[in-house]
């Protein structure tokens, strides 16, 4: 009601101005406008917005017919009542998320083996023969095939299938409208940690892939909460780390108890690490919101859109292109050079020893303090492009330094052993203990994000400072936690 | 002293000397710059004080100024001489007032200060009680051009978050005469227009009472040393020392409209209401978000869904469902309506 009066006033004054011949009409107009601003007052924008909404509502009321609107709305409110209810809300949420993870882990197994069979068991030897036939020198073959190709092929075969399952399923839930309800349910918990309810979603996405979780933080429109979600995403145990957890837990934790309890204890240990990650994520969120990010602007908004049948084909397409392939591409881009580095470190020798041996020797004292060993630390340094290749790198380096030739495709080449017990024998014969196993599980959770994620964090925040913080903070926490565990373990 | 010690000490000495003498960056030039900045702070703070006194029809004195700067009388006298030298004040015997140039300079500093407060309130998460002191520190560090760029980025705001007008880039500031809370009678309806942000202790006491600029209230009881006001069914006891720092606008609206207002959080599930106003304490990005959803005065709103602990709660507005946290919903005033109309 106020806004048209204001416009009328402006028009009258403009009219007066045009009527009055002045020497400098432009300046006078500006002055008048400036004076008018005080009269218009500061509620002017609000009033304008209010009248725009009122006009829009009036026009819609005249022209748009609502069909079945009431019925649809009722259906929505019934579903909402159930999924946000005290009794059923959380069980439904956990069941659905567990189902998504089960689908991912169980479903990815076969395509992963298939890809590995094609890329690593068949194409790799074939290319090797080809280069041999072409009289390529051994170092070139090693650099290109055993280094760059093998690392990238490994990343593709381990990373692609879980992401190709997880992202579409997750996107379908999002598209249906269920995920905003999860954010709604979880908001009271995350609010207490100084974060946004939608962080529950980016965190879950992080269980699939941290790089994708960081990109997903775009759904949080408040600057402070978005930064918190990005920095803490790495505490979600990603797809590339689950196999490490399961393998190490099977060998060292499951192996430490009686066989009929082994399966249960192994699973409990892995879940414990994942829950520990969530705990750290909340604690770090709270700390950041109270300290470093205190001055950042914060705004909460959350829309609960109506439920609608998901558009399956479109979802499949966008989640494959936007999420899976982009992340995979970034991973491969980083894996190529790092494959070369891995190969060089393992195969270049100075004075009779490989570079890896020197680095492992040099890292060993530090590693001993935190209950790990030099091989593990070196593996985490050179396998930075993807957590997926950490275990193969550890195995390769172990064989390299122990000279144990019983397994593997030859010294200095990435490999994996099919059975956990054989892997266990190799590791235990190289001096690994229960402490090494436990600390590796903890360190696998609490270390710097992979290079793909670091790059993505930089792309999303455009800030070197926050990229640095998100990379260094987890590894510092990891050092401290591993150190404490080691202290306690050795004291017992 | 042996040779090795000397060899070790010499480079150290060299480094220290270099540290001191690097032009622009060295400690020496740094301390000089710090002194210059310190002078700027004293000059600007003095001008602001004199301007404030003149604005409030008080007479600035040597003692009031020295108290404001927390400097000795002697030092204050030096500052005044310096201001006179630059031509910013007239200074004769013990009385002084601003020259036109001094007034322009003072208005510039005030503009920067109030713009910074507006910026801190709207675009950062800095505590409300710290806005003034943050702005006080930063106003001497940024240039007038930077402040003008900041202003145009914020859409040239007219008032700072305390309700004070921000002087325009041309140095214009309207005379706004507000009623003091102390001047109201029982059963007057009014809206808080301005809360004086100095001294900080009084300001903190006012905001921790829960009062904010834009709040609509009714005078319930007036006694010698305090005033009892009612807003949205909550009673506040404002003691005399606080009420002197609060200015208000008398409202002409009828009692019945204002009386039935409740915060959005007071509604039960599926209870219909019309939005009356959004409190001024919903600022910046947060206010825009909420208004973008169509949560504007005159809109029908209905709580439809509680999450655990009733925070957040989902509201139905214009056929969409929007979740708001409790502290946001508390800042939205509504009037209950009966029918579904």
GROMACS .gro file of N, CA and C in nm, chain B residues 148-249:
model
  306
  640UNK      N    1   3.300   0.421   0.063
  640UNK     CA    2   3.195   0.448  -0.036
  640UNK      C    3   3.166   0.326  -0.122
  641UNK      N    4   3.274   0.251  -0.153
  641UNK     CA    5   3.251   0.127  -0.230
  641UNK      C    6   3.169   0.029  -0.147
  642UNK      N    7   3.203   0.022  -0.018
  642UNK     CA    8   3.129  -0.066   0.073
  642UNK      C    9   2.981  -0.026   0.074
  643UNK      N   10   2.957   0.105   0.079
  643UNK     CA   11   2.820   0.155   0.085
  643UNK      C   12   2.743   0.115  -0.039
  644UNK      N   13   2.804   0.132  -0.157
  644UNK     CA   14   2.729   0.102  -0.277
  644UNK      C   15   2.708  -0.049  -0.290
  645UNK      N   16   2.802  -0.128  -0.233
  645UNK     CA   17   2.780  -0.272  -0.237
  645UNK      C   18   2.662  -0.312  -0.148
  646UNK      N   19   2.641  -0.234  -0.040
  646UNK     CA   20   2.530  -0.268   0.050
  646UNK      C   21   2.400  -0.199   0.007
  647UNK      N   22   2.403  -0.131  -0.109
  647UNK     CA   23   2.283  -0.063  -0.154
  647UNK      C   24   2.260   0.070  -0.082
  648UNK      N   25   2.368   0.139  -0.052
  648UNK     CA   26   2.362   0.269   0.014
  648UNK      C   27   2.260   0.275   0.129
  649UNK      N   28   2.289   0.205   0.238
  649UNK     CA   29   2.194   0.200   0.349
  649UNK      C   30   2.176   0.338   0.413
  650UNK      N   31   2.059   0.360   0.472
  650UNK     CA   32   2.029   0.490   0.531
  650UNK      C   33   2.056   0.494   0.680
  651UNK      N   34   2.034   0.380   0.747
  651UNK     CA   35   2.049   0.379   0.891
  651UNK      C   36   2.145   0.269   0.934
  652UNK      N   37   2.217   0.293   1.042
  652UNK     CA   38   2.301   0.187   1.096
  652UNK      C   39   2.213   0.096   1.183
  653UNK      N   40   2.267  -0.018   1.228
  653UNK     CA   41   2.179  -0.112   1.299
  653UNK      C   42   2.125  -0.060   1.432
  654UNK      N   43   2.182   0.052   1.483
  654UNK     CA   44   2.129   0.107   1.608
  654UNK      C   45   2.018   0.208   1.580
  655UNK      N   46   1.993   0.235   1.449
  655UNK     CA   47   1.888   0.329   1.414
  655UNK      C   48   1.939   0.470   1.390
  656UNK      N   49   2.071   0.488   1.390
  656UNK     CA   50   2.127   0.620   1.360
  656UNK      C   51   2.135   0.639   1.209
  657UNK      N   52   2.105   0.761   1.161
  657UNK     CA   53   2.118   0.784   1.016
  657UNK      C   54   2.265   0.785   0.974
  658UNK      N   55   2.293   0.732   0.856
  658UNK     CA   56   2.430   0.733   0.803
  658UNK      C   57   2.444   0.856   0.713
  659UNK      N   58   2.541   0.945   0.741
  659UNK     CA   59   2.558   1.062   0.654
  659UNK      C   60   2.584   1.016   0.510
  660UNK      N   61   2.532   1.089   0.413
  660UNK     CA   62   2.553   1.051   0.273
  660UNK      C   63   2.695   1.084   0.232
  661UNK      N   64   2.731   1.038   0.111
  661UNK     CA   65   2.866   1.064   0.060
  661UNK      C   66   2.890   1.213   0.048
  662UNK      N   67   2.782   1.291   0.029
  662UNK     CA   68   2.797   1.436   0.017
  662UNK      C   69   2.798   1.502   0.154
  663UNK      N   70   2.792   1.423   0.260
  663UNK     CA   71   2.799   1.479   0.394
  663UNK      C   72   2.666   1.530   0.446
  664UNK      N   73   2.556   1.476   0.396
  664UNK     CA   74   2.425   1.521   0.445
  664UNK      C   75   2.369   1.420   0.544
  665UNK      N   76   2.311   1.472   0.651
  665UNK     CA   77   2.249   1.383   0.750
  665UNK      C   78   2.126   1.453   0.801
  666UNK      N   79   2.011   1.390   0.792
  666UNK     CA   80   1.889   1.459   0.835
  666UNK      C   81   1.885   1.471   0.987
  667UNK      N   82   1.815   1.573   1.033
  667UNK     CA   83   1.792   1.586   1.176
  667UNK      C   84   1.673   1.497   1.210
  668UNK      N   85   1.698   1.393   1.285
  668UNK     CA   86   1.586   1.307   1.321
  668UNK      C   87   1.562   1.323   1.471
  669UNK      N   88   1.446   1.374   1.503
  669UNK     CA   89   1.415   1.396   1.644
  669UNK      C   90   1.329   1.281   1.692
  670UNK      N   91   1.384   1.204   1.783
  670UNK     CA   92   1.308   1.091   1.837
  670UNK      C   93   1.265   1.122   1.979
  671UNK      N   94   1.154   1.065   2.013
  671UNK     CA   95   1.108   1.069   2.151
  671UNK      C   96   1.193   0.975   2.234
  672UNK      N   97   1.217   1.012   2.359
  672UNK     CA   98   1.285   0.916   2.447
  672UNK      C   99   1.181   0.826   2.512
  673UNK      N  100   1.223   0.704   2.540
  673UNK     CA  101   1.132   0.610   2.604
  673UNK      C  102   1.077   0.669   2.735
  674UNK      N  103   1.162   0.748   2.800
  674UNK     CA  104   1.125   0.808   2.928
  674UNK      C  105   1.006   0.902   2.915
  675UNK      N  106   0.984   0.956   2.793
  675UNK     CA  107   0.878   1.056   2.777
  675UNK      C  108   0.740   0.997   2.751
  676UNK      N  109   0.730   0.864   2.741
  676UNK     CA  110   0.601   0.805   2.707
  676UNK      C  111   0.511   0.792   2.831
  677UNK      N  112   0.378   0.783   2.803
  677UNK     CA  113   0.280   0.766   2.910
  677UNK      C  114   0.231   0.621   2.910
  678UNK      N  115   0.162   0.586   3.017
  678UNK     CA  116   0.106   0.451   3.027
  678UNK      C  117   0.008   0.427   2.912
  679UNK      N  118   0.015   0.304   2.854
  679UNK     CA  119  -0.069   0.261   2.742
  679UNK      C  120  -0.038   0.328   2.609
  680UNK      N  121   0.072   0.400   2.600
  680UNK     CA  122   0.119   0.446   2.470
  680UNK      C  123   0.173   0.326   2.393
  681UNK      N  124   0.149   0.324   2.261
  681UNK     CA  125   0.212   0.222   2.177
  681UNK      C  126   0.327   0.286   2.101
  682UNK      N  127   0.439   0.220   2.097
  682UNK     CA  128   0.553   0.280   2.029
  682UNK      C  129   0.644   0.173   1.973
  683UNK      N  130   0.736   0.218   1.890
  683UNK     CA  131   0.832   0.127   1.829
  683UNK      C  132   0.972   0.181   1.861
  684UNK      N  133   1.064   0.093   1.897
  684UNK     CA  134   1.199   0.139   1.928
  684UNK      C  135   1.266   0.186   1.801
  685UNK      N  136   1.315   0.309   1.799
  685UNK     CA  137   1.376   0.365   1.678
  685UNK      C  138   1.527   0.362   1.687
  686UNK      N  139   1.579   0.373   1.806
  686UNK     CA  140   1.724   0.388   1.818
  686UNK      C  141   1.767   0.348   1.957
  687UNK      N  142   1.878   0.271   1.962
  687UNK     CA  143   1.938   0.238   2.091
  687UNK      C  144   2.080   0.292   2.090
  688UNK      N  145   2.111   0.381   2.183
  688UNK     CA  146   2.244   0.443   2.187
  688UNK      C  147   2.348   0.335   2.218
  689UNK      N  148   2.455   0.332   2.134
  689UNK     CA  149   2.551   0.221   2.149
  689UNK      C  150   2.666   0.255   2.242
  690UNK      N  151   2.662   0.372   2.305
  690UNK     CA  152   2.767   0.406   2.401
  690UNK      C  153   2.704   0.453   2.531
  691UNK      N  154   2.751   0.421   2.645
  691UNK     CA  155   2.862   0.329   2.674
  691UNK      C  156   2.822   0.183   2.651
  692UNK      N  157   2.925   0.102   2.627
  692UNK     CA  158   2.903  -0.037   2.588
  692UNK      C  159   2.827  -0.114   2.695
  693UNK      N  160   2.856  -0.086   2.823
  693UNK     CA  161   2.793  -0.163   2.930
  693UNK      C  162   2.641  -0.143   2.928
  694UNK      N  163   2.599  -0.016   2.907
  694UNK     CA  164   2.456   0.012   2.901
  694UNK      C  165   2.395  -0.055   2.779
  695UNK      N  166   2.466  -0.044   2.665
  695UNK     CA  167   2.414  -0.105   2.542
  695UNK      C  168   2.398  -0.256   2.559
  696UNK      N  169   2.503  -0.320   2.616
  696UNK     CA  170   2.496  -0.465   2.637
  696UNK      C  171   2.378  -0.501   2.728
  697UNK      N  172   2.358  -0.417   2.832
  697UNK     CA  173   2.248  -0.444   2.924
  697UNK      C  174   2.114  -0.436   2.851
  698UNK      N  175   2.101  -0.338   2.759
  698UNK     CA  176   1.974  -0.323   2.686
  698UNK      C  177   1.950  -0.443   2.594
  699UNK      N  178   2.054  -0.482   2.518
  699UNK     CA  179   2.028  -0.593   2.425
  699UNK      C  180   2.015  -0.725   2.498
  700UNK      N  181   2.081  -0.738   2.614
  700UNK     CA  182   2.064  -0.866   2.683
  700UNK      C  183   1.927  -0.873   2.752
  701UNK      N  184   1.862  -0.756   2.773
  701UNK     CA  185   1.722  -0.758   2.817
  701UNK      C  186   1.633  -0.820   2.710
  702UNK      N  187   1.677  -0.810   2.583
  702UNK     CA  188   1.598  -0.863   2.473
  702UNK      C  189   1.535  -0.753   2.389
  703UNK      N  190   1.571  -0.628   2.414
  703UNK     CA  191   1.515  -0.518   2.336
  703UNK      C  192   1.596  -0.500   2.208
  704UNK      N  193   1.529  -0.461   2.099
  704UNK     CA  194   1.601  -0.437   1.976
  704UNK      C  195   1.530  -0.330   1.895
  705UNK      N  196   1.606  -0.268   1.803
  705UNK     CA  197   1.549  -0.164   1.718
  705UNK      C  198   1.436  -0.225   1.635
  706UNK      N  199   1.323  -0.156   1.627
  706UNK     CA  200   1.211  -0.205   1.548
  706UNK      C  201   1.105  -0.274   1.632
  707UNK      N  202   1.133  -0.297   1.760
  707UNK     CA  203   1.039  -0.369   1.845
  707UNK      C  204   0.917  -0.282   1.877
  708UNK      N  205   0.798  -0.343   1.867
  708UNK     CA  206   0.674  -0.271   1.896
  708UNK      C  207   0.628  -0.307   2.037
  709UNK      N  208   0.591  -0.208   2.116
  709UNK     CA  209   0.556  -0.238   2.255
  709UNK      C  210   0.451  -0.140   2.309
  710UNK      N  211   0.401  -0.174   2.428
  710UNK     CA  212   0.304  -0.090   2.497
  710UNK      C  213   0.363  -0.056   2.633
  711UNK      N  214   0.343   0.068   2.678
  711UNK     CA  215   0.390   0.105   2.812
  711UNK      C  216   0.290   0.050   2.913
  712UNK      N  217   0.338  -0.032   3.004
  712UNK     CA  218   0.247  -0.095   3.099
  712UNK      C  219   0.241  -0.016   3.229
  713UNK      N  220   0.358   0.025   3.277
  713UNK     CA  221   0.360   0.092   3.407
  713UNK      C  222   0.480   0.187   3.409
  714UNK      N  223   0.460   0.306   3.465
  714UNK     CA  224   0.573   0.398   3.477
  714UNK      C  225   0.593   0.428   3.625
  715UNK      N  226   0.712   0.403   3.675
  715UNK     CA  227   0.741   0.441   3.812
  715UNK      C  228   0.864   0.531   3.812
  716UNK      N  229   0.904   0.573   3.928
  716UNK     CA  230   1.011   0.672   3.935
  716UNK      C  231   1.141   0.623   3.874
  717UNK      N  232   1.178   0.500   3.908
  717UNK     CA  233   1.310   0.456   3.863
  717UNK      C  234   1.306   0.351   3.753
  718UNK      N  235   1.187   0.310   3.709
  718UNK     CA  236   1.185   0.215   3.597
  718UNK      C  237   1.055   0.224   3.518
  719UNK      N  238   1.060   0.170   3.398
  719UNK     CA  239   0.943   0.167   3.311
  719UNK      C  240   0.917   0.022   3.274
  720UNK      N  241   0.789  -0.020   3.286
  720UNK     CA  242   0.758  -0.158   3.249
  720UNK      C  243   0.691  -0.155   3.114
  721UNK      N  244   0.748  -0.229   3.016
  721UNK     CA  245   0.684  -0.231   2.885
  721UNK      C  246   0.645  -0.373   2.849
  722UNK      N  247   0.543  -0.382   2.762
  722UNK     CA  248   0.496  -0.514   2.721
  722UNK      C  249   0.511  -0.527   2.571
  723UNK      N  250   0.572  -0.638   2.528
  723UNK     CA  251   0.583  -0.662   2.385
  723UNK      C  252   0.556  -0.808   2.359
  724UNK      N  253   0.459  -0.837   2.274
  724UNK     CA  254   0.420  -0.975   2.240
  724UNK      C  255   0.395  -1.059   2.364
  725UNK      N  256   0.331  -0.999   2.463
  725UNK     CA  257   0.296  -1.076   2.581
  725UNK      C  258   0.410  -1.094   2.679
  726UNK      N  259   0.526  -1.038   2.649
  726UNK     CA  260   0.637  -1.049   2.743
  726UNK      C  261   0.660  -0.911   2.807
  727UNK      N  262   0.682  -0.912   2.938
  727UNK     CA  263   0.703  -0.785   3.008
  727UNK      C  264   0.852  -0.761   3.031
  728UNK      N  265   0.895  -0.637   3.010
  728UNK     CA  266   1.034  -0.601   3.032
  728UNK      C  267   1.039  -0.486   3.131
  729UNK      N  268   1.128  -0.497   3.230
  729UNK     CA  269   1.149  -0.387   3.323
  729UNK      C  270   1.272  -0.309   3.279
  730UNK      N  271   1.251  -0.186   3.235
  730UNK     CA  272   1.364  -0.106   3.189
  730UNK      C  273   1.395  -0.001   3.295
  731UNK      N  274   1.512  -0.011   3.357
  731UNK     CA  275   1.546   0.086   3.460
  731UNK      C  276   1.584   0.219   3.397
  732UNK      N  277   1.577   0.324   3.477
  732UNK     CA  278   1.597   0.460   3.428
  732UNK      C  279   1.726   0.476   3.349
  733UNK      N  280   1.836   0.419   3.400
  733UNK     CA  281   1.965   0.439   3.334
  733UNK      C  282   1.965   0.382   3.193
  734UNK      N  283   1.881   0.280   3.169
  734UNK     CA  284   1.874   0.222   3.035
  734UNK      C  285   1.775   0.299   2.947
  735UNK      N  286   1.661   0.336   3.006
  735UNK     CA  287   1.555   0.395   2.924
  735UNK      C  288   1.597   0.529   2.867
  736UNK      N  289   1.693   0.596   2.929
  736UNK     CA  290   1.742   0.723   2.875
  736UNK      C  291   1.816   0.703   2.743
  737UNK      N  292   1.861   0.580   2.716
  737UNK     CA  293   1.939   0.556   2.595
  737UNK      C  294   1.855   0.496   2.482
  738UNK      N  295   1.723   0.493   2.503
  738UNK     CA  296   1.636   0.433   2.402
  738UNK      C  297   1.543   0.540   2.345
  739UNK      N  298   1.545   0.555   2.211
  739UNK     CA  299   1.452   0.648   2.148
  739UNK      C  300   1.342   0.569   2.078
  740UNK      N  301   1.225   0.631   2.068
  740UNK     CA  302   1.109   0.558   2.015
  740UNK      C  303   1.032   0.642   1.916
  741UNK      N  304   0.949   0.576   1.835
  741UNK     CA  305   0.849   0.642   1.752
  741UNK      C  306   0.712   0.606   1.808
   0.00000   0.00000   0.00000
